[in-house]
Every structure is written in C-alpha cells, then in structure tokens.
Coordinates of C-alpha atoms and ligand atoms in Angstrom, one line a residue:
X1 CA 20.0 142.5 175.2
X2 CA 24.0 142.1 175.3
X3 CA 26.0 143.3 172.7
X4 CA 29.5 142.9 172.1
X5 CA 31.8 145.1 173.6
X6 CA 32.7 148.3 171.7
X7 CA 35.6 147.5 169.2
X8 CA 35.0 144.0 169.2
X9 CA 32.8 142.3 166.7
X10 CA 31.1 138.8 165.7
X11 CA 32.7 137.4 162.1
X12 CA 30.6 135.3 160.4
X13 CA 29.2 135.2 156.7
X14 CA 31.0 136.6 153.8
X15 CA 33.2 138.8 155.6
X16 CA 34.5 135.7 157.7
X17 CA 34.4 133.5 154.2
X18 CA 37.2 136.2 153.6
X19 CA 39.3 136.0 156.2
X20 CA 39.1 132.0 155.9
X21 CA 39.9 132.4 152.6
X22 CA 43.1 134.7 153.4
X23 CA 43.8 131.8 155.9
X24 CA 44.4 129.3 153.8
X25 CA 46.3 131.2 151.1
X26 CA 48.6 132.7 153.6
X27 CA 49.3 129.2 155.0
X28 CA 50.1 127.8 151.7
X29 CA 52.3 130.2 150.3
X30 CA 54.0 130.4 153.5
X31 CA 54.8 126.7 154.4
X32 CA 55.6 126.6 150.3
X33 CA 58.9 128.5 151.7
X34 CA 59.2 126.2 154.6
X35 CA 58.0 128.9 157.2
X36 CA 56.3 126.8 160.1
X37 CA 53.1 128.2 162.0
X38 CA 54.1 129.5 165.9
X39 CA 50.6 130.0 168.3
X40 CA 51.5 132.0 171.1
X41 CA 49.5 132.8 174.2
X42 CA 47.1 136.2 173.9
X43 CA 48.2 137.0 177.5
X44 CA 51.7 137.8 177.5
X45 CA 53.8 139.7 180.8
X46 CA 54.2 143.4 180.7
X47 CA 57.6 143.3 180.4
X48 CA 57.6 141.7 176.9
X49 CA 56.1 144.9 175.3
X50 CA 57.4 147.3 177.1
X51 CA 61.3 146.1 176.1
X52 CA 60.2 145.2 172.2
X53 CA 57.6 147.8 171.6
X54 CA 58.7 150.3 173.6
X55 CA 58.0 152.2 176.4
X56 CA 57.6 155.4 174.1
X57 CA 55.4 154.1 172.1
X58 CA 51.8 155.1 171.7
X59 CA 51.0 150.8 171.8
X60 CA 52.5 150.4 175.2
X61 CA 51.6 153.8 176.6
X62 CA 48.1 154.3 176.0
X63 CA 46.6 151.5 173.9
X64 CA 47.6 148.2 176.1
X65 CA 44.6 146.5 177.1
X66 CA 46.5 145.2 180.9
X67 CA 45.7 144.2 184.3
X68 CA 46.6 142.5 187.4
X69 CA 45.4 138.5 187.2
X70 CA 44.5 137.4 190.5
X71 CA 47.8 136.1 191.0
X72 CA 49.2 139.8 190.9
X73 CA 50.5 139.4 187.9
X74 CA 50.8 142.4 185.4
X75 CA 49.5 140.4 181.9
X76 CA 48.8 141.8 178.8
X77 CA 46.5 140.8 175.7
X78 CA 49.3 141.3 173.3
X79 CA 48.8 143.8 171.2
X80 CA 50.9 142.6 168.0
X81 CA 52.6 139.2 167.4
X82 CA 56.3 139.8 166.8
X83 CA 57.6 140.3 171.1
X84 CA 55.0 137.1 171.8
X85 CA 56.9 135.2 168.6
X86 CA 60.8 136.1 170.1
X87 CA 60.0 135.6 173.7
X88 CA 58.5 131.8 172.9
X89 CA 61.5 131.4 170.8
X90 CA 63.8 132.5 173.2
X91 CA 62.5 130.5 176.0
X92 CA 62.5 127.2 174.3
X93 CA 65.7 127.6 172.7
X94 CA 65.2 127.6 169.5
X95 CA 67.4 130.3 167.9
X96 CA 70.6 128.5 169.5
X97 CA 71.4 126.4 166.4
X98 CA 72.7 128.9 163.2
X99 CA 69.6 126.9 161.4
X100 CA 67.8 130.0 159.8
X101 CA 64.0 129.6 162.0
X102 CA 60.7 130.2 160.0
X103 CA 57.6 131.4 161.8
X104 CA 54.2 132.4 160.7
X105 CA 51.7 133.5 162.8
X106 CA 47.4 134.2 162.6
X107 CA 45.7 135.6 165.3
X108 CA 43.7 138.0 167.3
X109 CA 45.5 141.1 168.8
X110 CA 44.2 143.8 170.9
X111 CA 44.7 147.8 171.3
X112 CA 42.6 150.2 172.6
X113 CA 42.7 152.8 170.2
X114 CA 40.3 155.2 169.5
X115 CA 37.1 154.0 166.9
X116 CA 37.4 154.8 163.5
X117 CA 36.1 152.9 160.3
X118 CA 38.4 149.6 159.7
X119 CA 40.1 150.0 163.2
X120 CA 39.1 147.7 165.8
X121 CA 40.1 146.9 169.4
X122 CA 40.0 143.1 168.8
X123 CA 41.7 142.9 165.4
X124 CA 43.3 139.9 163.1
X125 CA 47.0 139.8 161.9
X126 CA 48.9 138.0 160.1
X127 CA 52.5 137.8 159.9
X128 CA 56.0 136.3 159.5
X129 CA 59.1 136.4 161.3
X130 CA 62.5 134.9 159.6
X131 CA 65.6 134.7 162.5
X132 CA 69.6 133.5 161.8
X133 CA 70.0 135.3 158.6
X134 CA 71.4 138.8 158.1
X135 CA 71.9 138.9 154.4
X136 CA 69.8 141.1 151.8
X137 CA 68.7 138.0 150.3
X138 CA 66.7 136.8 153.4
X139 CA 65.2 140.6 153.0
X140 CA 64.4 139.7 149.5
X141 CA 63.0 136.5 150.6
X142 CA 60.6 137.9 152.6
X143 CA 59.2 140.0 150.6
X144 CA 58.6 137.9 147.6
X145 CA 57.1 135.7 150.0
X146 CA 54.4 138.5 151.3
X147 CA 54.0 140.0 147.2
X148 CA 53.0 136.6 145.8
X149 CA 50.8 136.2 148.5
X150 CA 49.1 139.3 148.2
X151 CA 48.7 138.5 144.1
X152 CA 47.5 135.3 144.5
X153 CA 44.5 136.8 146.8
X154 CA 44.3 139.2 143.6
X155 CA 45.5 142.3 144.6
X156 CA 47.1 143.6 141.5
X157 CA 48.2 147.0 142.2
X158 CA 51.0 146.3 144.9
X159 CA 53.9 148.9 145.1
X160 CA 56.6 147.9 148.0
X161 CA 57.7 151.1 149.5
X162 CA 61.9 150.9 151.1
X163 CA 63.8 152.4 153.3
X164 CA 67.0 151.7 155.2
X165 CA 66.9 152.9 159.0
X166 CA 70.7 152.0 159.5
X167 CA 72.4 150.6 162.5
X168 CA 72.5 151.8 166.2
X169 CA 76.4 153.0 164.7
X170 CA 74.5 155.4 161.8
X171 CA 71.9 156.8 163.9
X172 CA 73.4 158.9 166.4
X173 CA 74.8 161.8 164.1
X174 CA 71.4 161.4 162.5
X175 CA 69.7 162.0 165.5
X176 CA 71.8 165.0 166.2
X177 CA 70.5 166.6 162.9
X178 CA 67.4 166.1 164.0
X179 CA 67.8 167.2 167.0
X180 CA 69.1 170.6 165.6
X181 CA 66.5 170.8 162.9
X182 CA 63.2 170.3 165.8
X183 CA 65.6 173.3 168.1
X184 CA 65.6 175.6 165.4
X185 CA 60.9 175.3 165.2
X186 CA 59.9 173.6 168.1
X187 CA 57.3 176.1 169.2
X188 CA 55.3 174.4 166.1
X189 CA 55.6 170.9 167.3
X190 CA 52.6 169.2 169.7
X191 CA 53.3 168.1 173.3
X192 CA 53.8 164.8 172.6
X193 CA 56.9 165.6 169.7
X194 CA 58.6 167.2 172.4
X195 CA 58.5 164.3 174.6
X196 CA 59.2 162.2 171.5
X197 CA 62.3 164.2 170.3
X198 CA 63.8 163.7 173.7
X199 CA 62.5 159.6 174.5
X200 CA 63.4 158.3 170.5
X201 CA 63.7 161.3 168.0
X202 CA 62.5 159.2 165.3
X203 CA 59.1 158.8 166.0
X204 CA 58.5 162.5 165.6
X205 CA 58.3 161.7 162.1
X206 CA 55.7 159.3 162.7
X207 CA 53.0 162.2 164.8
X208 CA 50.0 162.6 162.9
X209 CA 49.3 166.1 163.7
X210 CA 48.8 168.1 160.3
X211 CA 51.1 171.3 161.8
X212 CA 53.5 168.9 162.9
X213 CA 53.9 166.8 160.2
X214 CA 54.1 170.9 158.1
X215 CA 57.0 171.5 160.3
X216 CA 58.9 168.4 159.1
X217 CA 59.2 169.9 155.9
X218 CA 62.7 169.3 154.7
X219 CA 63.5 167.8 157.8
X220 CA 67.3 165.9 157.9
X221 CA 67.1 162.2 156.3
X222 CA 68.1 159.0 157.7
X223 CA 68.9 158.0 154.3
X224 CA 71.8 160.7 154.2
X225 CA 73.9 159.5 157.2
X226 CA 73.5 155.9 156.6
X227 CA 76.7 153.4 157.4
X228 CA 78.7 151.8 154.8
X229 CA 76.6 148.0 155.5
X230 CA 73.3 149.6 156.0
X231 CA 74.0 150.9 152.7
X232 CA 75.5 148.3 150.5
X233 CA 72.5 145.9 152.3
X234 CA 70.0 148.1 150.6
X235 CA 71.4 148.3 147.5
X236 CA 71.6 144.9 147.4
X237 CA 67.9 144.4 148.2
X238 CA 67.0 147.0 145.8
X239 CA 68.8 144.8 143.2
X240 CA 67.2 141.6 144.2
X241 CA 63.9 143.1 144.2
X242 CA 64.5 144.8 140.4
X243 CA 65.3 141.4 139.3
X244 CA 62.3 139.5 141.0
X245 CA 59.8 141.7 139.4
X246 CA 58.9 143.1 142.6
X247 CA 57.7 147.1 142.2
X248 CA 59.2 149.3 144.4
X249 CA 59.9 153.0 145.4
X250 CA 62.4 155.0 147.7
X251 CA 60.7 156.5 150.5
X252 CA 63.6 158.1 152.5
X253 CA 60.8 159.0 155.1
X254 CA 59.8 156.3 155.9
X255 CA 60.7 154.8 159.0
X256 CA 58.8 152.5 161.7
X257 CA 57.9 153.5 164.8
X258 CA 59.3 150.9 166.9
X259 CA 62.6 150.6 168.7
X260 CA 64.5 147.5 167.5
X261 CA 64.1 147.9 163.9
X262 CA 67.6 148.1 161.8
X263 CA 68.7 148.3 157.9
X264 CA 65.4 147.9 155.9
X265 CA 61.9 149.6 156.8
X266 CA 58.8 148.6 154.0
X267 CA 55.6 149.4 153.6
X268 CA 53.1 148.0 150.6
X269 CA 51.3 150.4 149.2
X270 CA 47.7 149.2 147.1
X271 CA 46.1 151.0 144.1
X272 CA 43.5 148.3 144.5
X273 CA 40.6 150.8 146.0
X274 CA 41.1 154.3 145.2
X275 CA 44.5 156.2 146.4
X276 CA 47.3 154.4 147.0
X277 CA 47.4 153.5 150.7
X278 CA 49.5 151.5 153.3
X279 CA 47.9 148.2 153.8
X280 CA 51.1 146.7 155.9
X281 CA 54.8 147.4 156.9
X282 CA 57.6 145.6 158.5
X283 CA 61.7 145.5 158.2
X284 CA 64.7 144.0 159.7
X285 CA 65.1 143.9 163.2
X286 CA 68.5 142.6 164.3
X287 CA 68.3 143.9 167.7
X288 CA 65.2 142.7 168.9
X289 CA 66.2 138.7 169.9
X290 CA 69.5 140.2 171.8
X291 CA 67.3 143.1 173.9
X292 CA 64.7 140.8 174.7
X293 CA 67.6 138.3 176.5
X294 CA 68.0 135.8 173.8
X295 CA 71.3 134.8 171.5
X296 CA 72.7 137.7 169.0
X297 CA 70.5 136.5 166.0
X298 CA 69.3 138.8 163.2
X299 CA 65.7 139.1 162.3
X300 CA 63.2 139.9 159.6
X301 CA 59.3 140.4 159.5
X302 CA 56.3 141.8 159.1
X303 CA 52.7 141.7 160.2
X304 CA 49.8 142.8 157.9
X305 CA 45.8 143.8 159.2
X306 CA 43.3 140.6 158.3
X307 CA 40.6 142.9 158.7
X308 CA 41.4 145.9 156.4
X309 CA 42.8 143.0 154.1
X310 CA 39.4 141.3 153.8
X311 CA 37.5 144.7 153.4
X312 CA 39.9 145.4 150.6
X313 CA 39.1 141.9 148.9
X314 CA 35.3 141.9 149.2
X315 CA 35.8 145.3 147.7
X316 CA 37.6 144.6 144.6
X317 CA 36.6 141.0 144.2
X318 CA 33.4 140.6 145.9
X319 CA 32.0 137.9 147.5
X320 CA 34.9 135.1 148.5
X321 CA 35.1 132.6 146.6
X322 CA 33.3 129.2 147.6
X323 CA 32.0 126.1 146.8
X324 CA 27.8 125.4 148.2
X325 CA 27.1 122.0 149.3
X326 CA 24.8 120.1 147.4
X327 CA 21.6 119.2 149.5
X328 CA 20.4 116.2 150.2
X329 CA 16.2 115.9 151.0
X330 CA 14.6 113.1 152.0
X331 CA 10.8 112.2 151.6
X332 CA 9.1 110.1 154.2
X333 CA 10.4 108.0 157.0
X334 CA 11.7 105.6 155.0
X335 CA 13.9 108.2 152.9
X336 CA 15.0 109.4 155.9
X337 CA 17.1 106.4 156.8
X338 CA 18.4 105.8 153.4
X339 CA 19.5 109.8 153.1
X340 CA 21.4 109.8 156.5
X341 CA 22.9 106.4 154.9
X342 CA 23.6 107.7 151.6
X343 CA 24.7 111.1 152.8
X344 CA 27.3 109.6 155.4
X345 CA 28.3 107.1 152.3
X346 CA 28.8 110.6 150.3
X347 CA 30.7 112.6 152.8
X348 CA 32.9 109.5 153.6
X349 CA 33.7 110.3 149.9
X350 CA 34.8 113.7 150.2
X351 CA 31.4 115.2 148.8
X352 CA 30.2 118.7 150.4
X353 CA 26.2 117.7 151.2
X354 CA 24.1 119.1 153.0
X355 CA 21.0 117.2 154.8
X356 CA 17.7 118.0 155.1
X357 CA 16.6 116.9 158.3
X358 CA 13.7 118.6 159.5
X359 CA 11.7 116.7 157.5
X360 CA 8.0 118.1 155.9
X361 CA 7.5 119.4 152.6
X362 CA 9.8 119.6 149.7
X363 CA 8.2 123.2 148.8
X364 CA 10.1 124.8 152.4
X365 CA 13.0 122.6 151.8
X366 CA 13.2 123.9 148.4
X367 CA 12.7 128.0 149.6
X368 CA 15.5 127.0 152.2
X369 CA 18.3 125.7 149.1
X370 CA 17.2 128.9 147.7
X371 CA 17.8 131.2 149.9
X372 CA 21.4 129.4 151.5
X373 CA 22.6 129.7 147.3
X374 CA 22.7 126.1 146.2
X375 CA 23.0 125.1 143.3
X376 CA 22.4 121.2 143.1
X377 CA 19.3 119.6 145.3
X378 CA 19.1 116.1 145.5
X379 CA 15.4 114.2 146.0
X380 CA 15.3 111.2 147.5
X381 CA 11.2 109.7 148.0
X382 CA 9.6 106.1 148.1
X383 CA 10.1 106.0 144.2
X384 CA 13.8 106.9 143.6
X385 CA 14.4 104.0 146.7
X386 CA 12.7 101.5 144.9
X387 CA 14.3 102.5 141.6
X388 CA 17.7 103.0 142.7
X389 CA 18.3 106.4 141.6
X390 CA 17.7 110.3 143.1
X391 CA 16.0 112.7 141.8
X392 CA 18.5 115.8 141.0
X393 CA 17.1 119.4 140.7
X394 CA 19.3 122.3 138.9
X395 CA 18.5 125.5 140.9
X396 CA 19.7 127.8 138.3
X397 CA 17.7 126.7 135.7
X398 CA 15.0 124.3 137.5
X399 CA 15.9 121.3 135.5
X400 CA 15.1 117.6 137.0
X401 CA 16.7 114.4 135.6
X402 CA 17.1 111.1 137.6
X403 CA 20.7 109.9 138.6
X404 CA 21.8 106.0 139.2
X405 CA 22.6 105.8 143.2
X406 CA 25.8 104.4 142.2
X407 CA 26.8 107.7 140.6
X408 CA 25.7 110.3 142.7
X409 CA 29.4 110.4 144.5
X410 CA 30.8 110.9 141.0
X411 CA 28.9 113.4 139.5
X412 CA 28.8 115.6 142.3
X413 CA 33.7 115.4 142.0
X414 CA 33.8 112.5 145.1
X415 CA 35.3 109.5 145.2
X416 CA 33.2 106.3 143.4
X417 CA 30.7 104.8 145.7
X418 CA 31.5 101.2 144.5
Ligands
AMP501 P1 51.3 147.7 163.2 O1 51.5 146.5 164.1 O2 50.8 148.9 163.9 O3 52.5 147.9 162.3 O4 50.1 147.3 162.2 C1 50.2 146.3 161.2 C2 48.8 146.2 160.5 O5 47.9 145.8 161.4 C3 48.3 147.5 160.0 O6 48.7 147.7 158.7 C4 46.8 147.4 160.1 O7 46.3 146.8 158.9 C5 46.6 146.4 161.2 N1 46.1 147.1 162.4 C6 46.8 147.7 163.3 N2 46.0 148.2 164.3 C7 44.7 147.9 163.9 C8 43.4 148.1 164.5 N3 43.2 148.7 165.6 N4 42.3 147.6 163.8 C9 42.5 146.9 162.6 N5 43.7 146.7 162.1 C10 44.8 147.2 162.7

C-alpha cells in the first residue's frame, strides 16, 4: 500500500476544519486593512533564495528541497513565501508607484528538516508583506493587523516580543564586538558558529546547541550600538504599540536569522498551551526589494506556521467551529424526485442540506445522520408529498413534528421558497 511520503501528510477532518477556519479569518481581517491576496508559483529559481534567504542559512544550505527540471533548470519548491512574494513584485512592476502595496499570502512551503512533532516537510504559512512605507506606524500597522487576528481565532494570551536589529550603518561596530567576544571562547563554540561568526556573525546567536548558546552568556547587544533612526523608529513603535493595547516586551536578543532584515525584529509569544512559546516572527526588511534587483522600497512582514497554529486552536478550543447540514431523506421512488427537487430548490436558497441518495431504509439513513453529527433530518415519504409538508426529526432529543413545504427554507435560516 502507498503512503505518503515522510513529512508530508493528508488534511482532512477536524484538523483541516482548522486550517479552513484560520483561512477565512486571516482573509477577512487582512483585506479589512486593504491587504490584497498574492499566489505565487511553489517552484521558484535557485537564485531567488539563495540572494533573500541566504546562502548561510541552514534553509538554503541543507533544507532546500531542489533539482534540475528537465529543461536544466535549477528550481526550487520554495521554502517560505516572502523571496517568491518580492520577485513576482518586482517582475511585474508593481512597487514602481510610491502607492504603499499590500500582500497576503496562504500556501504550502517545503523544507527538508529533520522530523520532529509539529514540523513537517510539506507545511502551511501564512503571511503578509507591506512595501513603500518606512515609517514606525506601518510597523505598528502590521502588527495590530497580525494581534487582532490572532484574538479573533481566540488566542488570548499573546505577548509581542521587539527588537531593533539597526541598519547595515549600526551593525558593523556591532559585529566587531562580537567578533571580539566569540575570539576571547571560541574553543566552546560548534563547527558550524565558527563558520557562522565568519559568513554573518549574527546568526551565532541563533545555533541551537545548549554549550553554545552557554557560551553566549553576556554576549555584546545589538541593542547597545544601535543608530540614531533605528532607534528613534523603535521608540516610536514601542509607543504606538503601548497605546494600541498591544502587550509587548524588550528582547535585546532577539534577532532573525535572515540577511535582509533591518530596524524591527518580533516574535509573538503564546501562553495559550503551557509555557510561553514562539508561535511566529517577522520584522522590517528594507533591503530585501533593492538586493533582490527591484526599486529602493522599504518593507515589512511576517509569516506565521498554519500547522502549529491549528494544533494550538484544537488544543485550547477544540473542535473548529461549524455548522452540519441538515439532511434531506427521501422514501420511495416517488420521494426521490421531489427530494432532489426540493433539495436543489433549498440550496438555490442558501440552505446547507445534505441528500440522501442511496436510497433503502430510514433506520441506515438514520445511523448515518448520527454518526456524520447532524442535528436536523428531514423525511420526506408518500404521505408528507400528498400533504404538503416534511417530516422533521431533532437528533438531539428525537423529537418529530411536521413542517409546511413552503417553510422548510425558512426554518432551516434560507431564503423564502415563495
Ligand atoms: P520561519 O519562516 O522559519 O521564520 O518560520 C515561520 C513559521 O513557520 C514558524 O513559526 C513555524 O510555525 C512555521 N514553520 C517553519 N518551519 C516549519 C516546519 N518544518 N513545519 C511546520 N511549521 C514550520
């Protein structure tokens, strides 16, 4: 028997009732702030990642999922959203106006990473990018954007956690702190740090090796050698923020792992299951759109993990929430014809029905509403025809009563029938 291939699974049921769920929040809130939705090919060229990402980075250096197509091309199944987003915007021109540009994106992404519990090699993100504006209030945008979003789906306990990572200007005496600090112990730092410290010192901070991450202790912070901008930008934010109601904390360690990000680095933390944890990050990227061969235009975004974001829901709220169809059985040939009439008349309406239409006896169809959770059955035989009405059965409590055929569409929240 075939089976999916390892890292890659089949959504359906509640967990995909989630992510659908998700779905239609996220597009909601997000076209609510006049963000538009961007679908970008999975297969994107080499290059792309390697100049946004990075070629340092453990993404692009041992995670890609990338091959030759047979027209020798070297293609990759992207493995975030953000390179795809600027290179599509780039090559149709859209970021040539100074119009601000909205984008928000949902789809599949691919890395092959190790397996561990919630990681996946075919996993879901959302995300959105905002490009043309520079200001901390775009920042602030954002992210009041992404926190009613996240309270809507009913994650309470959100905390966002800030950082500034400064400009290209701010970082070099940085770096040369760093650089300093890793000389003086680097004979307790991994194989990989010492490549890192001489490729992009930053992402030292970023190794998840326990003795590495002890011999960071008290490393130098970025937050100290910040420029005059960087810092009056994140003051600014930090003032927006306090005055939107949006909970945050300093985290001068925090930065991301990826080249092109400038000024503000985030992370939300959630309370929601157990110890606080990272459930997405993102910043300002001003670089990015000018690297990657496009116009000088500044850049926010961020892209958070469907997946872990529907295990967290079904965890704290359960099953997602949804509406069953009524169901709609027939008895007898003649029933038959009226219930595929009726039910087409009721759908037309904007009524959720199911049909019965294997035909046989009420008892199965009956064990079948059951077992698929619905609540309302509707009977239709020789003697609710001839009367003009259906018989309707309350699952829950087992209750019949008769219904006029002229008010079935009503009573079950559709449109009248007449
Ligand atoms: P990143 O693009 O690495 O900053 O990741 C953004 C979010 O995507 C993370 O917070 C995760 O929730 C999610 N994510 C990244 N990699 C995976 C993976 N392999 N499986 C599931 N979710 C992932």
């Amino acid at each position: 028997m075939a089976q999916s291939v390892k890292g890659m699974r089949d959504l359906f049921g509640a967990e995909l009732r989630w992510f659908q769920h998700i779905e239609e929040t996220a597009r909601r809130c997000f076209e609510r702030h006049g963000y538009r939705e961007i679908r970008t090919p999975i297969l994107e060229e080499l290059e792309v990642f390697k100049r946004s990402v990075g070629d340092s980075s453990d993404i692009v250096k041992k995670e890609m999922y990338d091959f030759e197509d047979k027209g020798g091309r070297h293609v990759v199944m992207r493995p975030e959203n953000t390179a795809g987003v600027v290179r599509a915007a780039i090559q149709h021109k859209l970021l040539t106006s100074s119009d601000p540009v909205l984008f928000y994106y949902i789809g599949p992404q691919f890395r092959y990473e190790r397996m561990q519990t919630g990681r996946y090699r075919q996993f879901w993100q959302i995300g959105a990018e905002s490009f043309g504006v520079a200001s901390p209030e775009s920042d602030a945008e954002s992210l009041v954007m992404l926190y009613d979003f996240l309270r809507e789906l009913g994650l309470a306990k959100l905390t966002f956690s800030l950082n500034s990572v400064g400009t290209p200007e701010s970082r070099p005496a940085f770096q040369a702190a760093f650089r300093a600090f890793f000389a003086a112990r680097q004979e307790r730092f991994c194989g990989d740090c010492h490549r890192r410290i001489e490729e992009n010192p930053l992402r030292v901070l970023d190794c998840k090796v326990p003795t590495c991450q002890a011999a960071l202790e008290g490393h130098p912070l970025i937050s100290d050698f910040l420029d005059e901008g960087s810092l009056r930008h994140h003051a600014r934010l930090k003032e927006l923020l306090s005055e939107l109601g949006v909970p945050f904390t300093e985290d001068p360690r925090l930065v991301r792992g990826l080249d092109y990000y400038t000024k503000t680095a985030f992370e939300v933390l959630s309370g929601d299951i157990g110890a606080q944890s990272a459930i997405l990050g993102g910043g300002r990227y001003d670089l990015l759109v000018k690297h990657l061969g496009g116009p000088d235009v500044p850049a926010f975004g961020w892209a958070i993990g469907l997946d872990r974001l529907a295990m967290v829901l079904q965890q704290v709220r359960g099953e997602a929430p949804q509406t069953p169809p009524a169901l709609l059985i027939p008895l007898g040939e003649r029933a038959a014809t009226e219930a595929l009439k009726l039910a087409r008349d009721l759908w037309k309406a904007g009524v959720a029905l199911q049909l019965e239409t294997r035909g046989g006896a009420l008892k199965k169809a009956l064990a079948s509403a059951n077992r698929l959770g619905i609540q309302t059955v509707l009977i239709l035989g020789d003697g609710e025809l001839d009367a003009g009405t259906v018989t309707v059965k309350h699952m829950a409590t087992g209750e019949q009563e008769s219904w006029p055929l002229s008010e079935v569409s009503k009573r079950l929240g559709g449109l009248s029938l007449d």
